[in-house]
Amino acid sequence: MMRIRNILFVIFLVIVIVASLLLWRLNDLDLDGRRHEDFSFTANGLHLAGTLWLPDRPALAALVLVHGDGPQDRTSQGGYAPLVNSLLDAGIAVASWDKPGIGASQGNWLAQSMEDRADVVRKALVILKGHFTHISVGAMGFSQAGWVIPKLSHREADFAVLIGGAVSWQQQGDYYTDTRLRLAGVPTEERKREVARLSRSDDGLFGKQQVNRVDLPPDLTPERWAFIRKKRHADATKDLRGFDVPLLALWGANDLNVDAAHDAAIYRETVLSNNAANRIIVVPNATHGLLKSAPYNAQLTRQWPWYVTLRFLLEGRHAWAPRVLDTICNWIAARGTGW
């Protein structure tokens, strides 16, 4: 009888420990419990609704988040939560807002140019600097932010962090298409022909002044067509050559969306020597968003099987590549001390 009680006690203890670990990890996904306040403002004539999350101790630095592509709200549908919690734990305040037309924000994000997006970031930085007058205030952006953040100057941002930033819209699109075909098992030469064919097709489609809905592929709306048409020749190289904001730029070595080696080389050539604090890093075994590539690599998170999504929910900040969040937080904290 005593043996059965001991076994039951051990089982109970294991359940309690596992449940405690799960609750601890799930806290990474919770931002409601963090100190926060409203961060709503007007930019380009639109009311944009957001949140400013505050660390539990006096902030060492503060930043605004610059979204990548797509209809993202202030938390990127919850995907930012582990990152934001990591930044808060490191003493870094974080502000983010719903894209135009998403959540509580006015407008239509598809109507924005990259200069429009940069203007929004500039306005957000002014507001954040008004809130924090004695610490460094900067921007952290993802993917498509590679055409936004390089438009900032050191007068507007004290530092910048860019994750998975692309340089050329056309080159990034070709890389994305080639990778999609490679993952589908298409041979190399056939991929080259298909990428060239699609490029010629796009020249015709996006070269038009306007199109009828029937002329568009089924997954491309007129609004998205207009959005891409305005940006298809975007290239950040010129902006990068004059970029004078201290910069930490990171890519995942296994990025399926952006050619990490190619774009990191451009950053090394154009901005690395602009400031002693600049760091250009390609993170081994990491995805477009710097998650661990073995379980999480996909071109879109909606392509994850259910069990990968579950794993992300359980891993929280530990879904990121080893030490990458520490690298980001330590670099930003160093900017806050003026080093």
PDB file of N, CA, C and O in Angstrom, residues 145-171:
ATOM      1  N   ALA A 145      10.317  45.729 -43.732  1.00  0.00           N
ATOM      2  CA  ALA A 145      10.874  46.929 -43.099  1.00  0.00           C
ATOM      3  C   ALA A 145      12.251  47.258 -43.655  1.00  0.00           C
ATOM      4  O   ALA A 145      12.784  48.347 -43.405  1.00  0.00           O
ATOM      5  N   GLY A 146      12.834  46.347 -44.413  1.00  0.00           N
ATOM      6  CA  GLY A 146      14.097  46.615 -45.088  1.00  0.00           C
ATOM      7  C   GLY A 146      14.007  47.740 -46.096  1.00  0.00           C
ATOM      8  O   GLY A 146      15.034  48.289 -46.528  1.00  0.00           O
ATOM      9  N   TRP A 147      12.792  48.104 -46.504  1.00  0.00           N
ATOM     10  CA  TRP A 147      12.598  49.261 -47.379  1.00  0.00           C
ATOM     11  C   TRP A 147      12.073  50.472 -46.610  1.00  0.00           C
ATOM     12  O   TRP A 147      11.796  51.500 -47.217  1.00  0.00           O
ATOM     13  N   VAL A 148      11.942  50.347 -45.296  1.00  0.00           N
ATOM     14  CA  VAL A 148      11.424  51.433 -44.456  1.00  0.00           C
ATOM     15  C   VAL A 148      12.513  51.990 -43.551  1.00  0.00           C
ATOM     16  O   VAL A 148      12.804  53.195 -43.576  1.00  0.00           O
ATOM     17  N   ILE A 149      13.130  51.152 -42.754  1.00  0.00           N
ATOM     18  CA  ILE A 149      14.108  51.597 -41.769  1.00  0.00           C
ATOM     19  C   ILE A 149      15.298  52.336 -42.400  1.00  0.00           C
ATOM     20  O   ILE A 149      15.757  53.347 -41.851  1.00  0.00           O
ATOM     21  N   PRO A 150      15.824  51.893 -43.563  1.00  0.00           N
ATOM     22  CA  PRO A 150      16.949  52.637 -44.147  1.00  0.00           C
ATOM     23  C   PRO A 150      16.621  54.075 -44.552  1.00  0.00           C
ATOM     24  O   PRO A 150      17.528  54.843 -44.882  1.00  0.00           O
ATOM     25  N   LYS A 151      15.353  54.456 -44.534  1.00  0.00           N
ATOM     26  CA  LYS A 151      14.963  55.832 -44.843  1.00  0.00           C
ATOM     27  C   LYS A 151      15.092  56.753 -43.627  1.00  0.00           C
ATOM     28  O   LYS A 151      14.959  57.976 -43.759  1.00  0.00           O
ATOM     29  N   LEU A 152      15.349  56.174 -42.455  1.00  0.00           N
ATOM     30  CA  LEU A 152      15.487  56.979 -41.242  1.00  0.00           C
ATOM     31  C   LEU A 152      16.883  57.568 -41.145  1.00  0.00           C
ATOM     32  O   LEU A 152      17.835  57.071 -41.751  1.00  0.00           O
ATOM     33  N   SER A 153      17.015  58.618 -40.338  1.00  0.00           N
ATOM     34  CA  SER A 153      18.321  59.225 -40.087  1.00  0.00           C
ATOM     35  C   SER A 153      18.622  59.190 -38.591  1.00  0.00           C
ATOM     36  O   SER A 153      17.733  58.917 -37.773  1.00  0.00           O
ATOM     37  N   HIS A 154      19.877  59.504 -38.254  1.00  0.00           N
ATOM     38  CA  HIS A 154      20.276  59.486 -36.838  1.00  0.00           C
ATOM     39  C   HIS A 154      19.567  60.579 -36.050  1.00  0.00           C
ATOM     40  O   HIS A 154      19.522  60.535 -34.825  1.00  0.00           O
ATOM     41  N   ARG A 155      19.021  61.571 -36.722  1.00  0.00           N
ATOM     42  CA  ARG A 155      18.252  62.605 -36.022  1.00  0.00           C
ATOM     43  C   ARG A 155      16.879  62.075 -35.598  1.00  0.00           C
ATOM     44  O   ARG A 155      16.245  62.643 -34.700  1.00  0.00           O
ATOM     45  N   GLU A 156      16.442  61.000 -36.244  1.00  0.00           N
ATOM     46  CA  GLU A 156      15.115  60.444 -35.975  1.00  0.00           C
ATOM     47  C   GLU A 156      15.167  59.194 -35.100  1.00  0.00           C
ATOM     48  O   GLU A 156      14.250  58.953 -34.302  1.00  0.00           O
ATOM     49  N   ALA A 157      16.216  58.396 -35.236  1.00  0.00           N
ATOM     50  CA  ALA A 157      16.344  57.147 -34.470  1.00  0.00           C
ATOM     51  C   ALA A 157      17.745  57.046 -33.899  1.00  0.00           C
ATOM     52  O   ALA A 157      18.731  57.332 -34.598  1.00  0.00           O
ATOM     53  N   ASP A 158      17.842  56.643 -32.634  1.00  0.00           N
ATOM     54  CA  ASP A 158      19.152  56.485 -31.998  1.00  0.00           C
ATOM     55  C   ASP A 158      19.795  55.153 -32.353  1.00  0.00           C
ATOM     56  O   ASP A 158      21.017  55.008 -32.223  1.00  0.00           O
ATOM     57  N   PHE A 159      18.989  54.201 -32.782  1.00  0.00           N
ATOM     58  CA  PHE A 159      19.510  52.898 -33.198  1.00  0.00           C
ATOM     59  C   PHE A 159      18.431  52.200 -34.020  1.00  0.00           C
ATOM     60  O   PHE A 159      17.260  52.619 -34.044  1.00  0.00           O
ATOM     61  N   ALA A 160      18.837  51.136 -34.707  1.00  0.00           N
ATOM     62  CA  ALA A 160      17.880  50.350 -35.494  1.00  0.00           C
ATOM     63  C   ALA A 160      18.293  48.889 -35.476  1.00  0.00           C
ATOM     64  O   ALA A 160      19.488  48.558 -35.508  1.00  0.00           O
ATOM     65  N   VAL A 161      17.297  48.020 -35.422  1.00  0.00           N
ATOM     66  CA  VAL A 161      17.498  46.572 -35.546  1.00  0.00           C
ATOM     67  C   VAL A 161      16.626  46.103 -36.702  1.00  0.00           C
ATOM     68  O   VAL A 161      15.442  46.432 -36.768  1.00  0.00           O
ATOM     69  N   LEU A 162      17.219  45.351 -37.618  1.00  0.00           N
ATOM     70  CA  LEU A 162      16.489  44.853 -38.781  1.00  0.00           C
ATOM     71  C   LEU A 162      16.649  43.343 -38.855  1.00  0.00           C
ATOM     72  O   LEU A 162      17.771  42.824 -38.830  1.00  0.00           O
ATOM     73  N   ILE A 163      15.530  42.638 -38.952  1.00  0.00           N
ATOM     74  CA  ILE A 163      15.528  41.173 -38.988  1.00  0.00           C
ATOM     75  C   ILE A 163      14.984  40.703 -40.335  1.00  0.00           C
ATOM     76  O   ILE A 163      13.851  41.030 -40.695  1.00  0.00           O
ATOM     77  N   GLY A 164      15.802  39.977 -41.085  1.00  0.00           N
ATOM     78  CA  GLY A 164      15.366  39.433 -42.369  1.00  0.00           C
ATOM     79  C   GLY A 164      15.057  40.488 -43.398  1.00  0.00           C
ATOM     80  O   GLY A 164      14.181  40.288 -44.257  1.00  0.00           O
ATOM     81  N   GLY A 165      15.752  41.618 -43.373  1.00  0.00           N
ATOM     82  CA  GLY A 165      15.459  42.712 -44.291  1.00  0.00           C
ATOM     83  C   GLY A 165      15.876  42.403 -45.724  1.00  0.00           C
ATOM     84  O   GLY A 165      16.972  41.898 -45.968  1.00  0.00           O
ATOM     85  N   ALA A 166      15.011  42.702 -46.668  1.00  0.00           N
ATOM     86  CA  ALA A 166      15.320  42.534 -48.088  1.00  0.00           C
ATOM     87  C   ALA A 166      15.873  43.839 -48.639  1.00  0.00           C
ATOM     88  O   ALA A 166      15.625  44.921 -48.101  1.00  0.00           O
ATOM     89  N   VAL A 167      16.613  43.747 -49.750  1.00  0.00           N
ATOM     90  CA  VAL A 167      17.201  44.925 -50.392  1.00  0.00           C
ATOM     91  C   VAL A 167      16.466  45.259 -51.688  1.00  0.00           C
ATOM     92  O   VAL A 167      15.947  46.345 -51.861  1.00  0.00           O
ATOM     93  N   SER A 168      16.416  44.312 -52.609  1.00  0.00           N
ATOM     94  CA  SER A 168      15.745  44.515 -53.892  1.00  0.00           C
ATOM     95  C   SER A 168      14.433  43.746 -53.916  1.00  0.00           C
ATOM     96  O   SER A 168      14.407  42.531 -53.691  1.00  0.00           O
ATOM     97  N   TRP A 169      13.327  44.444 -54.206  1.00  0.00           N
ATOM     98  CA  TRP A 169      12.019  43.790 -54.279  1.00  0.00           C
ATOM     99  C   TRP A 169      12.017  42.711 -55.360  1.00  0.00           C
ATOM    100  O   TRP A 169      11.548  41.595 -55.138  1.00  0.00           O
ATOM    101  N   GLN A 170      12.573  43.025 -56.535  1.00  0.00           N
ATOM    102  CA  GLN A 170      12.568  42.077 -57.644  1.00  0.00           C
ATOM    103  C   GLN A 170      13.419  40.848 -57.320  1.00  0.00           C
ATOM    104  O   GLN A 170      13.003  39.705 -57.528  1.00  0.00           O
ATOM    105  N   GLN A 171      14.624  41.073 -56.791  1.00  0.00           N
ATOM    106  CA  GLN A 171      15.507  39.950 -56.472  1.00  0.00           C
ATOM    107  C   GLN A 171      14.901  39.095 -55.371  1.00  0.00           C
ATOM    108  O   GLN A 171      14.973  37.863 -55.425  1.00  0.00           O
TER     109      GLN A 171
END
